[in-house]
Amino acid sequence: EPWAKGCLMARRSLDDDAAYIAVCRPADQHKIRVQVRAKDGESTKTYEIDINPDDTIDDPSAAFIRLEAESGAKTFHGRVSQDGKNWKLIHERTFEQPLYLQGPAASSHDAEQLRFYFGALHHTVAGQPPSPQLKSDFTATAIGAQASGAAHDGY
C-alpha cells in the first residue's frame, strides 16, 4: 500500500476527527510529509518539500523525522533529515488548544496488515539529554477504524 504511513503525531483527542499534526514517512514512493488538521472536524492538509539534491538519494529514502513541540504543546515544527544531524523544516503550525497526546502512529491506509519499525525514538526536553522511548513509555490506542495492532521492543 503506497500510502500507508509511519508517523510521529500529536493530537488533541482520540476522536477520529480531532485536530492533529503528524510528520509521516509514507511506505512507498512518496515524500516525507507533514499532515495537519488545524481544528476538530476540518479536512487534513498536507505539506511536502524536496529535501535532497537531485544527484543523491531520492526523497523517500530520507528516513529521519522529528516533531518538536513548544508553547505548552500548541506550536509544532515538523522536520526531516537525510542524515539525522541536519534538519529541514517541512511545516510549522500553532493550534488554538494544546495537543497533549503525542507519540508514534501508523496507518495501513486500507491495506490488510502492515508492519512499521520505529527506531531510535527519543523524547527531548530543552536543556536535558534525550531519553530513549520504549514500548512501556506508550499506550497503544486505536483511532478510528482498526483491525488490530501491537507494539514490541526490539525486532
PDB file of C-alpha atoms in Angstrom:
ATOM      1  CA  GLU A   1       0.000   0.000   0.000  1.00  0.00           C
ATOM      2  CA  PRO A   2       1.885   3.091  -1.193  1.00  0.00           C
ATOM      3  CA  TRP A   3       0.011   5.455   1.141  1.00  0.00           C
ATOM      4  CA  ALA A   4       0.492   3.505   4.358  1.00  0.00           C
ATOM      5  CA  LYS A   5       2.408   5.716   6.791  1.00  0.00           C
ATOM      6  CA  GLY A   6       4.535   5.616   9.914  1.00  0.00           C
ATOM      7  CA  CYS A   7       4.329   8.961  11.744  1.00  0.00           C
ATOM      8  CA  LEU A   8       5.206  10.984  14.806  1.00  0.00           C
ATOM      9  CA  MET A   9       1.918  12.550  15.823  1.00  0.00           C
ATOM     10  CA  ALA A  10       0.372  14.976  18.292  1.00  0.00           C
ATOM     11  CA  ARG A  11      -3.434  15.026  18.715  1.00  0.00           C
ATOM     12  CA  ARG A  12      -5.961  16.976  20.705  1.00  0.00           C
ATOM     13  CA  SER A  13      -8.015  13.846  21.485  1.00  0.00           C
ATOM     14  CA  LEU A  14      -8.589  10.248  20.361  1.00  0.00           C
ATOM     15  CA  ASP A  15     -11.634  11.254  18.301  1.00  0.00           C
ATOM     16  CA  ASP A  16     -11.059  10.260  14.673  1.00  0.00           C
ATOM     17  CA  ASP A  17     -11.680  13.852  13.501  1.00  0.00           C
ATOM     18  CA  ALA A  18      -9.596  15.601  16.209  1.00  0.00           C
ATOM     19  CA  ALA A  19      -7.075  18.342  15.464  1.00  0.00           C
ATOM     20  CA  TYR A  20      -3.603  16.900  14.873  1.00  0.00           C
ATOM     21  CA  ILE A  21      -0.192  17.310  13.323  1.00  0.00           C
ATOM     22  CA  ALA A  22       1.928  14.416  12.096  1.00  0.00           C
ATOM     23  CA  VAL A  23       5.308  14.064  10.426  1.00  0.00           C
ATOM     24  CA  CYS A  24       4.892  10.978   8.243  1.00  0.00           C
ATOM     25  CA  ARG A  25       7.065   8.612   6.257  1.00  0.00           C
ATOM     26  CA  PRO A  26       4.846   7.018   3.582  1.00  0.00           C
ATOM     27  CA  ALA A  27       5.652   3.375   2.966  1.00  0.00           C
ATOM     28  CA  ASP A  28       6.379   3.597  -0.763  1.00  0.00           C
ATOM     29  CA  GLN A  29       7.477   6.156  -3.345  1.00  0.00           C
ATOM     30  CA  HIS A  30       6.129   9.278  -1.679  1.00  0.00           C
ATOM     31  CA  LYS A  31       7.866  12.181   0.016  1.00  0.00           C
ATOM     32  CA  ILE A  32       8.043  12.596   3.751  1.00  0.00           C
ATOM     33  CA  ARG A  33       5.237  14.956   4.698  1.00  0.00           C
ATOM     34  CA  VAL A  34       3.541  16.890   7.446  1.00  0.00           C
ATOM     35  CA  GLN A  35      -0.215  16.393   7.749  1.00  0.00           C
ATOM     36  CA  VAL A  36      -2.322  18.900   9.699  1.00  0.00           C
ATOM     37  CA  ARG A  37      -5.934  19.101  10.779  1.00  0.00           C
ATOM     38  CA  ALA A  38      -5.980  22.586  12.300  1.00  0.00           C
ATOM     39  CA  LYS A  39      -9.362  22.222  14.050  1.00  0.00           C
ATOM     40  CA  ASP A  40     -11.613  19.335  15.029  1.00  0.00           C
ATOM     41  CA  GLY A  41     -13.748  18.187  12.107  1.00  0.00           C
ATOM     42  CA  GLU A  42     -11.793  20.015   9.394  1.00  0.00           C
ATOM     43  CA  SER A  43     -10.132  18.286   6.476  1.00  0.00           C
ATOM     44  CA  THR A  44      -6.443  17.385   6.585  1.00  0.00           C
ATOM     45  CA  LYS A  45      -3.886  19.460   4.704  1.00  0.00           C
ATOM     46  CA  THR A  46      -0.551  18.076   3.533  1.00  0.00           C
ATOM     47  CA  TYR A  47       2.823  19.817   3.258  1.00  0.00           C
ATOM     48  CA  GLU A  48       5.841  18.391   1.441  1.00  0.00           C
ATOM     49  CA  ILE A  49       9.217  19.765   0.393  1.00  0.00           C
ATOM     50  CA  ASP A  50      12.141  18.477  -1.635  1.00  0.00           C
ATOM     51  CA  ILE A  51      14.964  17.831   0.810  1.00  0.00           C
ATOM     52  CA  ASN A  52      17.727  16.131  -1.160  1.00  0.00           C
ATOM     53  CA  PRO A  53      19.869  17.402  -4.028  1.00  0.00           C
ATOM     54  CA  ASP A  54      18.896  15.961  -7.425  1.00  0.00           C
ATOM     55  CA  ASP A  55      22.137  13.964  -7.712  1.00  0.00           C
ATOM     56  CA  THR A  56      21.720  11.998  -4.436  1.00  0.00           C
ATOM     57  CA  ILE A  57      19.219   9.552  -2.978  1.00  0.00           C
ATOM     58  CA  ASP A  58      15.565  10.223  -3.676  1.00  0.00           C
ATOM     59  CA  ASP A  59      13.409  11.959  -1.075  1.00  0.00           C
ATOM     60  CA  PRO A  60      11.523   8.813   0.013  1.00  0.00           C
ATOM     61  CA  SER A  61      14.864   7.315   1.105  1.00  0.00           C
ATOM     62  CA  ALA A  62      15.357  10.044   3.733  1.00  0.00           C
ATOM     63  CA  ALA A  63      14.358   8.289   6.910  1.00  0.00           C
ATOM     64  CA  PHE A  64      14.733  10.667   9.849  1.00  0.00           C
ATOM     65  CA  ILE A  65      11.724  12.630  11.063  1.00  0.00           C
ATOM     66  CA  ARG A  66      11.233  14.929  14.050  1.00  0.00           C
ATOM     67  CA  LEU A  67       8.191  16.538  15.663  1.00  0.00           C
ATOM     68  CA  GLU A  68       9.043  19.408  18.012  1.00  0.00           C
ATOM     69  CA  ALA A  69       6.561  20.964  20.443  1.00  0.00           C
ATOM     70  CA  GLU A  70       6.734  24.336  22.180  1.00  0.00           C
ATOM     71  CA  SER A  71       4.437  26.943  23.755  1.00  0.00           C
ATOM     72  CA  GLY A  72       2.608  24.495  26.019  1.00  0.00           C
ATOM     73  CA  ALA A  73       2.099  21.897  23.244  1.00  0.00           C
ATOM     74  CA  LYS A  74       0.355  24.417  20.971  1.00  0.00           C
ATOM     75  CA  THR A  75       3.133  25.132  18.434  1.00  0.00           C
ATOM     76  CA  PHE A  76       4.743  22.286  16.486  1.00  0.00           C
ATOM     77  CA  HIS A  77       7.552  22.016  13.947  1.00  0.00           C
ATOM     78  CA  GLY A  78       7.724  19.035  11.568  1.00  0.00           C
ATOM     79  CA  ARG A  79      11.261  18.371  10.332  1.00  0.00           C
ATOM     80  CA  VAL A  80      13.049  15.866   8.106  1.00  0.00           C
ATOM     81  CA  SER A  81      16.697  14.871   7.738  1.00  0.00           C
ATOM     82  CA  GLN A  82      18.705  12.780   5.341  1.00  0.00           C
ATOM     83  CA  ASP A  83      21.439  12.089   7.905  1.00  0.00           C
ATOM     84  CA  GLY A  84      19.808  12.601  11.322  1.00  0.00           C
ATOM     85  CA  LYS A  85      22.012  15.652  12.007  1.00  0.00           C
ATOM     86  CA  ASN A  86      20.962  18.372   9.564  1.00  0.00           C
ATOM     87  CA  TRP A  87      17.247  19.103   9.822  1.00  0.00           C
ATOM     88  CA  LYS A  88      14.988  20.895   7.348  1.00  0.00           C
ATOM     89  CA  LEU A  89      11.620  22.386   8.308  1.00  0.00           C
ATOM     90  CA  ILE A  90       8.656  20.985   6.375  1.00  0.00           C
ATOM     91  CA  HIS A  91       5.899  22.896   8.163  1.00  0.00           C
ATOM     92  CA  GLU A  92       5.080  24.541  11.469  1.00  0.00           C
ATOM     93  CA  ARG A  93       1.661  25.156  12.988  1.00  0.00           C
ATOM     94  CA  THR A  94       0.202  26.786  16.088  1.00  0.00           C
ATOM     95  CA  PHE A  95      -3.072  25.335  17.379  1.00  0.00           C
ATOM     96  CA  GLU A  96      -5.775  27.025  19.454  1.00  0.00           C
ATOM     97  CA  GLN A  97      -5.702  24.223  22.044  1.00  0.00           C
ATOM     98  CA  PRO A  98      -2.783  22.068  23.255  1.00  0.00           C
ATOM     99  CA  LEU A  99      -2.123  18.695  21.606  1.00  0.00           C
ATOM    100  CA  TYR A 100      -1.060  16.591  24.570  1.00  0.00           C
ATOM    101  CA  LEU A 101      -1.414  13.112  23.010  1.00  0.00           C
ATOM    102  CA  GLN A 102       1.988  12.570  21.385  1.00  0.00           C
ATOM    103  CA  GLY A 103       3.897   9.589  20.028  1.00  0.00           C
ATOM    104  CA  PRO A 104       4.419   7.234  17.093  1.00  0.00           C
ATOM    105  CA  ALA A 105       1.455   6.368  14.884  1.00  0.00           C
ATOM    106  CA  ALA A 106       0.890   4.055  11.920  1.00  0.00           C
ATOM    107  CA  SER A 107      -1.797   3.865   9.267  1.00  0.00           C
ATOM    108  CA  SER A 108      -2.269   0.925   6.910  1.00  0.00           C
ATOM    109  CA  HIS A 109      -4.409   3.095   4.599  1.00  0.00           C
ATOM    110  CA  ASP A 110      -6.801   0.292   3.616  1.00  0.00           C
ATOM    111  CA  ALA A 111      -4.145  -2.437   3.413  1.00  0.00           C
ATOM    112  CA  GLU A 112      -4.918  -5.591   5.377  1.00  0.00           C
ATOM    113  CA  GLN A 113      -1.767  -5.822   7.508  1.00  0.00           C
ATOM    114  CA  LEU A 114       1.468  -3.877   7.623  1.00  0.00           C
ATOM    115  CA  ARG A 115       4.435  -3.627   9.964  1.00  0.00           C
ATOM    116  CA  PHE A 116       6.300  -0.453  10.773  1.00  0.00           C
ATOM    117  CA  TYR A 117       9.616  -0.242  12.559  1.00  0.00           C
ATOM    118  CA  PHE A 118      10.300   2.915  14.540  1.00  0.00           C
ATOM    119  CA  GLY A 119      13.951   3.101  15.540  1.00  0.00           C
ATOM    120  CA  ALA A 120      15.841   5.428  17.844  1.00  0.00           C
ATOM    121  CA  LEU A 121      12.753   7.084  19.335  1.00  0.00           C
ATOM    122  CA  HIS A 122      13.792   9.763  21.807  1.00  0.00           C
ATOM    123  CA  HIS A 123      11.978  12.345  23.877  1.00  0.00           C
ATOM    124  CA  THR A 124      13.931  15.549  24.419  1.00  0.00           C
ATOM    125  CA  VAL A 125      13.210  18.389  26.818  1.00  0.00           C
ATOM    126  CA  ALA A 126      15.163  21.633  26.386  1.00  0.00           C
ATOM    127  CA  GLY A 127      18.340  21.622  28.478  1.00  0.00           C
ATOM    128  CA  GLN A 128      18.221  17.876  29.166  1.00  0.00           C
ATOM    129  CA  PRO A 129      19.769  14.936  27.332  1.00  0.00           C
ATOM    130  CA  PRO A 130      17.436  12.892  25.071  1.00  0.00           C
ATOM    131  CA  SER A 131      15.740   9.946  26.766  1.00  0.00           C
ATOM    132  CA  PRO A 132      15.138   6.753  24.740  1.00  0.00           C
ATOM    133  CA  GLN A 133      11.491   5.740  24.388  1.00  0.00           C
ATOM    134  CA  LEU A 134      10.434   2.105  24.722  1.00  0.00           C
ATOM    135  CA  LYS A 135       7.147   0.252  24.303  1.00  0.00           C
ATOM    136  CA  SER A 136       6.466   0.710  28.026  1.00  0.00           C
ATOM    137  CA  ASP A 137       6.503   4.505  27.535  1.00  0.00           C
ATOM    138  CA  PHE A 138       3.468   4.364  25.242  1.00  0.00           C
ATOM    139  CA  THR A 139      -0.139   3.253  25.374  1.00  0.00           C
ATOM    140  CA  ALA A 140      -1.372   1.559  22.189  1.00  0.00           C
ATOM    141  CA  THR A 141      -4.726   3.074  21.239  1.00  0.00           C
ATOM    142  CA  ALA A 142      -6.917   2.772  18.158  1.00  0.00           C
ATOM    143  CA  ILE A 143      -8.021   5.979  16.462  1.00  0.00           C
ATOM    144  CA  GLY A 144     -10.880   5.451  14.039  1.00  0.00           C
ATOM    145  CA  ALA A 145     -11.391   2.004  12.487  1.00  0.00           C
ATOM    146  CA  GLN A 146      -8.658  -0.528  13.290  1.00  0.00           C
ATOM    147  CA  ALA A 147      -8.483  -4.269  12.764  1.00  0.00           C
ATOM    148  CA  SER A 148      -5.644  -4.920  15.238  1.00  0.00           C
ATOM    149  CA  GLY A 149      -2.331  -3.559  16.439  1.00  0.00           C
ATOM    150  CA  ALA A 150       0.602  -4.456  18.627  1.00  0.00           C
ATOM    151  CA  ALA A 151       3.833  -2.855  19.797  1.00  0.00           C
ATOM    152  CA  HIS A 152       7.111  -4.623  20.537  1.00  0.00           C
ATOM    153  CA  ASP A 153      10.549  -3.589  21.769  1.00  0.00           C
ATOM    154  CA  GLY A 154      13.324  -4.879  19.532  1.00  0.00           C
ATOM    155  CA  TYR A 155      12.870  -6.940  16.371  1.00  0.00           C
TER     156      TYR A 155
END
